[in-house]
């Protein structure tokens, strides 16, 4: 989508700090981190949110997760995956993305 910031990041039109990339996803550092480790797993193909995501894509991301969290150094101590969805869910970018947060003991509830 031409006006989507994450599509522009995927296309290399907006710079990002890439942690991982393959033909289906990129993983970048969140520009406004909410924890010592805060990255975004972003599918390259535009999908508005998790409700519209193909299940094969979700399985693919789940399969990649162990490799990604090992790379981030949060495999042992744990991490949190957040998928904000819609207005009440606090989604500010309408391109599906998984927040991966960690590097400290996170509080709960998140609001
Ligand atoms: P959400 O509010 O769940 O839609 O998350 C969007 C996230 O994207 C926020 O945590 C932002 O800090 C992050 N973000 C927005 N623009 C960029 C960017 N150019 N590079 C990296 N992260 C970004």
mmCIF file of C-alpha atoms and ligand atoms in Angstrom:
data_model
loop_
_atom_site.group_PDB
_atom_site.id
_atom_site.type_symbol
_atom_site.label_atom_id
_atom_site.label_comp_id
_atom_site.label_asym_id
_atom_site.label_seq_id
_atom_site.Cartn_x
_atom_site.Cartn_y
_atom_site.Cartn_z
ATOM 1 C CA UNK A 1 0.000 0.000 0.000
ATOM 2 C CA UNK A 2 1.478 3.291 -1.082
ATOM 3 C CA UNK A 3 0.625 5.261 2.077
ATOM 4 C CA UNK A 4 1.597 2.540 4.563
ATOM 5 C CA UNK A 5 4.694 3.318 6.634
ATOM 6 C CA UNK A 6 5.581 -0.350 7.145
ATOM 7 C CA UNK A 7 5.233 -1.068 3.409
ATOM 8 C CA UNK A 8 7.699 1.791 2.896
ATOM 9 C CA UNK A 9 10.078 0.269 5.454
ATOM 10 C CA UNK A 10 9.777 -3.122 3.725
ATOM 11 C CA UNK A 11 10.521 -1.432 0.382
ATOM 12 C CA UNK A 12 13.557 0.339 1.865
ATOM 13 C CA UNK A 13 12.021 3.777 1.270
ATOM 14 C CA UNK A 14 12.169 4.564 5.004
ATOM 15 C CA UNK A 15 15.278 3.525 6.956
ATOM 16 C CA UNK A 16 15.034 1.030 9.795
ATOM 17 C CA UNK A 17 17.311 -0.912 12.097
ATOM 18 C CA UNK A 18 16.901 -4.440 10.791
ATOM 19 C CA UNK A 19 17.482 -7.409 13.065
ATOM 20 C CA UNK A 20 16.349 -10.097 10.637
ATOM 21 C CA UNK A 21 14.983 -10.388 7.120
ATOM 22 C CA UNK A 22 13.840 -13.140 4.797
ATOM 23 C CA UNK A 23 11.444 -13.364 1.880
ATOM 24 C CA UNK A 24 8.328 -13.173 4.102
ATOM 25 C CA UNK A 25 9.139 -10.970 7.118
ATOM 26 C CA UNK A 26 11.406 -8.284 8.467
ATOM 27 C CA UNK A 27 12.213 -7.687 12.114
ATOM 28 C CA UNK A 28 13.139 -4.107 13.029
ATOM 29 C CA UNK A 29 13.825 -2.196 16.224
ATOM 30 C CA UNK A 30 10.837 -0.146 17.358
ATOM 31 C CA UNK A 31 11.687 3.535 16.975
ATOM 32 C CA UNK A 32 10.030 4.300 20.329
ATOM 33 C CA UNK A 33 10.952 1.322 22.515
ATOM 34 C CA UNK A 34 8.775 0.419 25.479
ATOM 35 C CA UNK A 35 11.309 -2.030 26.946
ATOM 36 C CA UNK A 36 15.066 -2.679 26.683
ATOM 37 C CA UNK A 37 14.266 -5.140 23.889
ATOM 38 C CA UNK A 38 11.464 -3.996 21.593
ATOM 39 C CA UNK A 39 11.268 -5.120 18.007
ATOM 40 C CA UNK A 40 8.501 -5.464 15.446
ATOM 41 C CA UNK A 41 8.001 -8.554 13.322
ATOM 42 C CA UNK A 42 6.472 -7.227 10.112
ATOM 43 C CA UNK A 43 5.154 -9.410 7.276
ATOM 44 C CA UNK A 44 6.386 -8.086 3.933
ATOM 45 C CA UNK A 45 2.986 -8.501 2.328
ATOM 46 C CA UNK A 46 0.480 -5.916 3.489
ATOM 47 C CA UNK A 47 -2.304 -7.210 5.743
ATOM 48 C CA UNK A 48 -4.259 -4.747 7.866
ATOM 49 C CA UNK A 49 -4.369 -6.817 11.031
ATOM 50 C CA UNK A 50 -4.410 -10.315 12.482
ATOM 51 C CA UNK A 51 -8.044 -10.837 11.526
ATOM 52 C CA UNK A 52 -7.089 -10.655 7.854
ATOM 53 C CA UNK A 53 -3.829 -12.571 8.037
ATOM 54 C CA UNK A 54 -3.474 -15.906 6.251
ATOM 55 C CA UNK A 55 -2.978 -18.694 8.777
ATOM 56 C CA UNK A 56 0.113 -19.940 6.891
ATOM 57 C CA UNK A 57 1.747 -16.578 7.587
ATOM 58 C CA UNK A 58 0.949 -16.801 11.303
ATOM 59 C CA UNK A 59 2.375 -20.321 11.421
ATOM 60 C CA UNK A 60 5.457 -19.133 9.572
ATOM 61 C CA UNK A 61 6.048 -16.387 12.149
ATOM 62 C CA UNK A 62 5.519 -18.826 14.990
ATOM 63 C CA UNK A 63 8.108 -21.138 13.413
ATOM 64 C CA UNK A 64 10.622 -18.276 13.155
ATOM 65 C CA UNK A 65 10.036 -17.014 16.686
ATOM 66 C CA UNK A 66 12.603 -19.187 18.454
ATOM 67 C CA UNK A 67 15.361 -18.037 16.100
ATOM 68 C CA UNK A 68 14.338 -14.398 16.515
ATOM 69 C CA UNK A 69 14.127 -14.381 20.322
ATOM 70 C CA UNK A 70 17.464 -16.231 20.544
ATOM 71 C CA UNK A 71 18.976 -13.515 18.367
ATOM 72 C CA UNK A 72 17.473 -10.868 20.661
ATOM 73 C CA UNK A 73 18.851 -12.583 23.780
ATOM 74 C CA UNK A 74 15.448 -13.051 25.426
ATOM 75 C CA UNK A 75 14.991 -16.780 24.820
ATOM 76 C CA UNK A 76 15.980 -17.794 28.355
ATOM 77 C CA UNK A 77 14.334 -15.072 30.445
ATOM 78 C CA UNK A 78 11.179 -14.687 28.367
ATOM 79 C CA UNK A 79 9.427 -12.020 26.381
ATOM 80 C CA UNK A 80 6.001 -10.721 25.466
ATOM 81 C CA UNK A 81 4.290 -10.752 22.086
ATOM 82 C CA UNK A 82 1.728 -8.007 21.535
ATOM 83 C CA UNK A 83 -0.525 -7.605 18.519
ATOM 84 C CA UNK A 84 -2.442 -4.373 18.937
ATOM 85 C CA UNK A 85 -5.592 -4.525 16.836
ATOM 86 C CA UNK A 86 -7.977 -1.720 15.963
ATOM 87 C CA UNK A 87 -8.659 1.543 17.750
ATOM 88 C CA UNK A 88 -9.348 0.151 21.222
ATOM 89 C CA UNK A 89 -6.394 -2.200 20.850
ATOM 90 C CA UNK A 90 -4.105 0.781 20.311
ATOM 91 C CA UNK A 91 -3.068 -0.103 16.766
ATOM 92 C CA UNK A 92 -1.450 2.975 15.251
ATOM 93 C CA UNK A 93 -0.055 1.379 12.069
ATOM 94 C CA UNK A 94 -2.593 -0.589 10.046
ATOM 95 C CA UNK A 95 -0.134 -3.167 8.746
ATOM 96 C CA UNK A 96 -0.002 -6.347 10.818
ATOM 97 C CA UNK A 97 2.979 -6.442 13.165
ATOM 98 C CA UNK A 98 4.000 -8.363 16.252
ATOM 99 C CA UNK A 99 5.688 -6.438 19.040
ATOM 100 C CA UNK A 100 8.331 -8.514 20.831
ATOM 101 C CA UNK A 101 9.170 -6.970 24.192
ATOM 102 C CA UNK A 102 11.623 -8.112 26.817
ATOM 103 C CA UNK A 103 14.920 -7.435 28.523
ATOM 104 C CA UNK A 104 13.263 -6.787 31.892
ATOM 105 C CA UNK A 105 10.367 -8.131 33.939
ATOM 106 C CA UNK A 106 7.357 -6.536 32.290
ATOM 107 C CA UNK A 107 4.347 -5.299 34.244
ATOM 108 C CA UNK A 108 0.814 -6.562 33.880
ATOM 109 C CA UNK A 109 -1.843 -5.444 33.053
ATOM 110 C CA UNK A 110 -0.350 -3.285 30.303
ATOM 111 C CA UNK A 111 -2.716 -0.316 30.779
HETATM 112 P P1 LIG B 1 1.048 -0.144 17.045
HETATM 113 O O1 LIG B 1 0.738 1.076 17.855
HETATM 114 O O2 LIG B 1 0.779 -1.429 17.761
HETATM 115 O O3 LIG B 1 0.388 -0.074 15.697
HETATM 116 O O4 LIG B 1 2.612 -0.135 16.835
HETATM 117 C C1 LIG B 1 3.246 0.646 15.900
HETATM 118 C C2 LIG B 1 4.662 0.743 16.373
HETATM 119 O O5 LIG B 1 5.455 1.161 15.281
HETATM 120 C C3 LIG B 1 4.900 1.749 17.502
HETATM 121 O O6 LIG B 1 5.448 1.073 18.636
HETATM 122 C C4 LIG B 1 5.877 2.743 16.900
HETATM 123 O O7 LIG B 1 6.838 3.195 17.832
HETATM 124 C C5 LIG B 1 6.503 1.942 15.787
HETATM 125 N N1 LIG B 1 7.000 2.716 14.671
HETATM 126 C C6 LIG B 1 6.366 3.703 13.994
HETATM 127 N N2 LIG B 1 7.147 4.163 13.007
HETATM 128 C C7 LIG B 1 8.286 3.429 13.046
HETATM 129 C C8 LIG B 1 9.498 3.435 12.274
HETATM 130 N N3 LIG B 1 9.678 4.287 11.250
HETATM 131 N N4 LIG B 1 10.486 2.571 12.616
HETATM 132 C C9 LIG B 1 10.312 1.717 13.647
HETATM 133 N N5 LIG B 1 9.192 1.657 14.396
HETATM 134 C C10 LIG B 1 8.208 2.518 14.110
#
